[in-house]
PDB file of C-alpha atoms in Angstrom:
ATOM      1  CA  MET A   1     -22.545  25.789 -33.969  1.00 55.00           C
ATOM      2  CA  LEU A   2     -23.432  23.065 -31.945  1.00 53.00           C
ATOM      3  CA  PHE A   3     -20.016  21.265 -31.857  1.00 48.00           C
ATOM      4  CA  LYS A   4     -18.497  24.205 -30.704  1.00 54.00           C
ATOM      5  CA  ILE A   5     -20.845  24.456 -27.887  1.00 55.00           C
ATOM      6  CA  LEU A   6     -20.406  20.688 -26.853  1.00 50.00           C
ATOM      7  CA  GLN A   7     -16.592  21.563 -26.882  1.00 49.00           C
ATOM      8  CA  ILE A   8     -16.747  24.298 -24.622  1.00 54.00           C
ATOM      9  CA  CYS A   9     -19.182  22.464 -22.056  1.00 48.00           C
ATOM     10  CA  LEU A  10     -16.704  19.351 -22.277  1.00 49.00           C
ATOM     11  CA  PHE A  11     -14.154  21.746 -21.427  1.00 53.00           C
ATOM     12  CA  CYS A  12     -15.534  23.624 -18.327  1.00 54.00           C
ATOM     13  CA  PHE A  13     -17.109  20.593 -16.905  1.00 51.00           C
ATOM     14  CA  PRO A  14     -14.757  17.473 -17.880  1.00 51.00           C
ATOM     15  CA  GLU A  15     -16.345  15.613 -15.558  1.00 51.00           C
ATOM     16  CA  ALA A  16     -19.320  15.017 -18.061  1.00 47.00           C
ATOM     17  CA  LEU A  17     -16.558  12.654 -19.664  1.00 47.00           C
ATOM     18  CA  LYS A  18     -16.591   9.928 -17.032  1.00 53.00           C
ATOM     19  CA  VAL A  19     -18.471   6.996 -17.042  1.00 50.00           C
ATOM     20  CA  LYS A  20     -20.236   6.307 -13.693  1.00 57.00           C
ATOM     21  CA  ARG A  21     -20.569   2.905 -12.007  1.00 57.00           C
ATOM     22  CA  PRO A  22     -23.786   2.044 -11.629  1.00 61.00           C
ATOM     23  CA  ARG A  23     -25.150   2.443  -7.949  1.00 59.00           C
ATOM     24  CA  PHE A  24     -25.243  -1.135  -6.965  1.00 51.00           C
ATOM     25  CA  ASP A  25     -21.768  -1.644  -8.376  1.00 56.00           C
ATOM     26  CA  VAL A  26     -21.080   0.190  -5.197  1.00 60.00           C
ATOM     27  CA  SER A  27     -23.232  -0.205  -2.670  1.00 80.00           C
ATOM     28  CA  LEU A  28     -22.401  -2.670   0.687  1.00 83.00           C
ATOM     29  CA  VAL A  29     -24.472  -5.331  -0.406  1.00 84.00           C
ATOM     30  CA  TYR A  30     -22.714  -6.200  -3.469  1.00 86.00           C
ATOM     31  CA  LEU A  31     -19.721  -5.510  -2.127  1.00 90.00           C
ATOM     32  CA  THR A  32     -20.226  -7.319   0.763  1.00 89.00           C
ATOM     33  CA  ARG A  33     -21.329 -10.116  -1.712  1.00 89.00           C
ATOM     34  CA  LYS A  34     -18.062 -10.558  -3.574  1.00 91.00           C
ATOM     35  CA  PHE A  35     -16.218 -10.258  -0.468  1.00 91.00           C
ATOM     36  CA  MET A  36     -17.496 -13.044   0.598  1.00 89.00           C
ATOM     37  CA  ASP A  37     -17.012 -14.745  -2.482  1.00 91.00           C
ATOM     38  CA  LEU A  38     -13.409 -13.813  -2.734  1.00 92.00           C
ATOM     39  CA  VAL A  39     -13.525 -15.349   1.394  1.00 89.00           C
ATOM     40  CA  ARG A  40     -14.702 -18.612   0.079  1.00 87.00           C
ATOM     41  CA  SER A  41     -12.003 -19.293  -2.403  1.00 88.00           C
ATOM     42  CA  ALA A  42      -9.283 -17.946  -0.421  1.00 90.00           C
ATOM     43  CA  PRO A  43      -6.865 -20.714   0.893  1.00 89.00           C
ATOM     44  CA  GLY A  44      -7.311 -21.269   4.520  1.00 88.00           C
ATOM     45  CA  GLY A  45      -9.451 -18.881   4.795  1.00 88.00           C
ATOM     46  CA  ILE A  46      -7.406 -15.820   5.099  1.00 92.00           C
ATOM     47  CA  LEU A  47      -7.721 -12.862   2.736  1.00 93.00           C
ATOM     48  CA  ASP A  48      -5.180  -9.629   2.569  1.00 94.00           C
ATOM     49  CA  LEU A  49      -6.946  -6.880   2.366  1.00 95.00           C
ATOM     50  CA  ASN A  50      -4.987  -4.785   0.184  1.00 95.00           C
ATOM     51  CA  LYS A  51      -5.714  -7.127  -2.521  1.00 95.00           C
ATOM     52  CA  VAL A  52      -9.059  -7.504  -1.383  1.00 94.00           C
ATOM     53  CA  ALA A  53      -9.856  -3.376  -2.238  1.00 94.00           C
ATOM     54  CA  THR A  54      -7.658  -3.609  -5.133  1.00 94.00           C
ATOM     55  CA  LYS A  55      -9.976  -6.526  -6.989  1.00 94.00           C
ATOM     56  CA  LEU A  56     -13.211  -5.038  -5.663  1.00 92.00           C
ATOM     57  CA  GLY A  57     -12.210  -1.465  -7.546  1.00 91.00           C
ATOM     58  CA  VAL A  58     -12.370  -0.099  -3.721  1.00 91.00           C
ATOM     59  CA  ARG A  59     -10.868   1.782  -1.441  1.00 91.00           C
ATOM     60  CA  LYS A  60      -9.548   0.184   1.743  1.00 92.00           C
ATOM     61  CA  ARG A  61     -12.386   2.257   3.984  1.00 91.00           C
ATOM     62  CA  ARG A  62     -14.677   0.110   1.910  1.00 91.00           C
ATOM     63  CA  VAL A  63     -13.408  -2.917   3.104  1.00 91.00           C
ATOM     64  CA  TYR A  64     -12.753  -2.586   6.003  1.00 91.00           C
ATOM     65  CA  ASP A  65     -16.293  -1.143   6.442  1.00 90.00           C
ATOM     66  CA  ILE A  66     -17.099  -4.870   5.349  1.00 90.00           C
ATOM     67  CA  THR A  67     -14.767  -6.365   7.630  1.00 91.00           C
ATOM     68  CA  ASP A  68     -15.662  -4.627  11.029  1.00 90.00           C
ATOM     69  CA  VAL A  69     -19.170  -5.838  10.519  1.00 88.00           C
ATOM     70  CA  LEU A  70     -18.537  -9.273   9.774  1.00 89.00           C
ATOM     71  CA  ASP A  71     -16.114  -9.186  12.691  1.00 89.00           C
ATOM     72  CA  GLY A  72     -19.136  -8.297  14.788  1.00 89.00           C
ATOM     73  CA  ILE A  73     -21.321 -10.951  13.795  1.00 88.00           C
ATOM     74  CA  ASP A  74     -18.262 -13.364  14.148  1.00 87.00           C
ATOM     75  CA  LEU A  75     -18.034 -14.378  10.348  1.00 88.00           C
ATOM     76  CA  VAL A  76     -14.522 -13.275  10.459  1.00 89.00           C
ATOM     77  CA  GLU A  77     -12.020 -12.507  12.807  1.00 91.00           C
ATOM     78  CA  LYS A  78      -8.781 -10.281  12.276  1.00 90.00           C
ATOM     79  CA  LYS A  79      -5.801 -12.254  11.803  1.00 89.00           C
ATOM     80  CA  SER A  80      -3.692  -9.183  11.170  1.00 89.00           C
ATOM     81  CA  LYS A  81      -3.601  -5.257  10.730  1.00 86.00           C
ATOM     82  CA  ASN A  82      -4.227  -6.453   6.951  1.00 92.00           C
ATOM     83  CA  HIS A  83      -5.400  -9.551   7.047  1.00 94.00           C
ATOM     84  CA  ILE A  84      -8.854 -11.217   8.209  1.00 93.00           C
ATOM     85  CA  ARG A  85      -9.748 -15.423   8.155  1.00 92.00           C
ATOM     86  CA  SER A  86     -13.130 -16.309   7.863  1.00 89.00           C
ATOM     87  CA  VAL A  87     -14.669 -17.865  11.444  1.00 86.00           C
ATOM     88  CA  SER A  88     -16.473 -20.205   9.941  1.00 72.00           C
ATOM     89  CA  TYR A  89     -13.280 -21.744   8.157  1.00 55.00           C
ATOM     90  CA  THR A  90     -11.608 -22.227  11.002  1.00 48.00           C
ATOM     91  CA  HIS A  91     -14.272 -23.789  12.938  1.00 49.00           C
ATOM     92  CA  LEU A  92     -15.184 -26.421   9.698  1.00 42.00           C
ATOM     93  CA  ARG A  93     -11.159 -27.310   9.996  1.00 46.00           C
ATOM     94  CA  ALA A  94     -11.732 -27.696  14.193  1.00 45.00           C
ATOM     95  CA  HIS A  95     -14.112 -30.281  13.680  1.00 44.00           C
TER      96      HIS A  95
END
């Protein structure tokens, strides 16, 4: 009887089976830290935002949220539509 009830619940509410990522794993703070790790390890300080979204496992919109803030405080600059460059890398190379 209990098994039948469980089957009915899972049929009616399939989202109950989905494993949700912890809230911290998708927070902008966490994603920004991961993003900056990628920037530091990127050759020439240049990142492809499509690849970043894939590596972080998020939609590109979330990556744009991060880059917009970092661009606003002059940590990165937009190189092209889908590429950014670390400003600190550029300054280090200039000196």
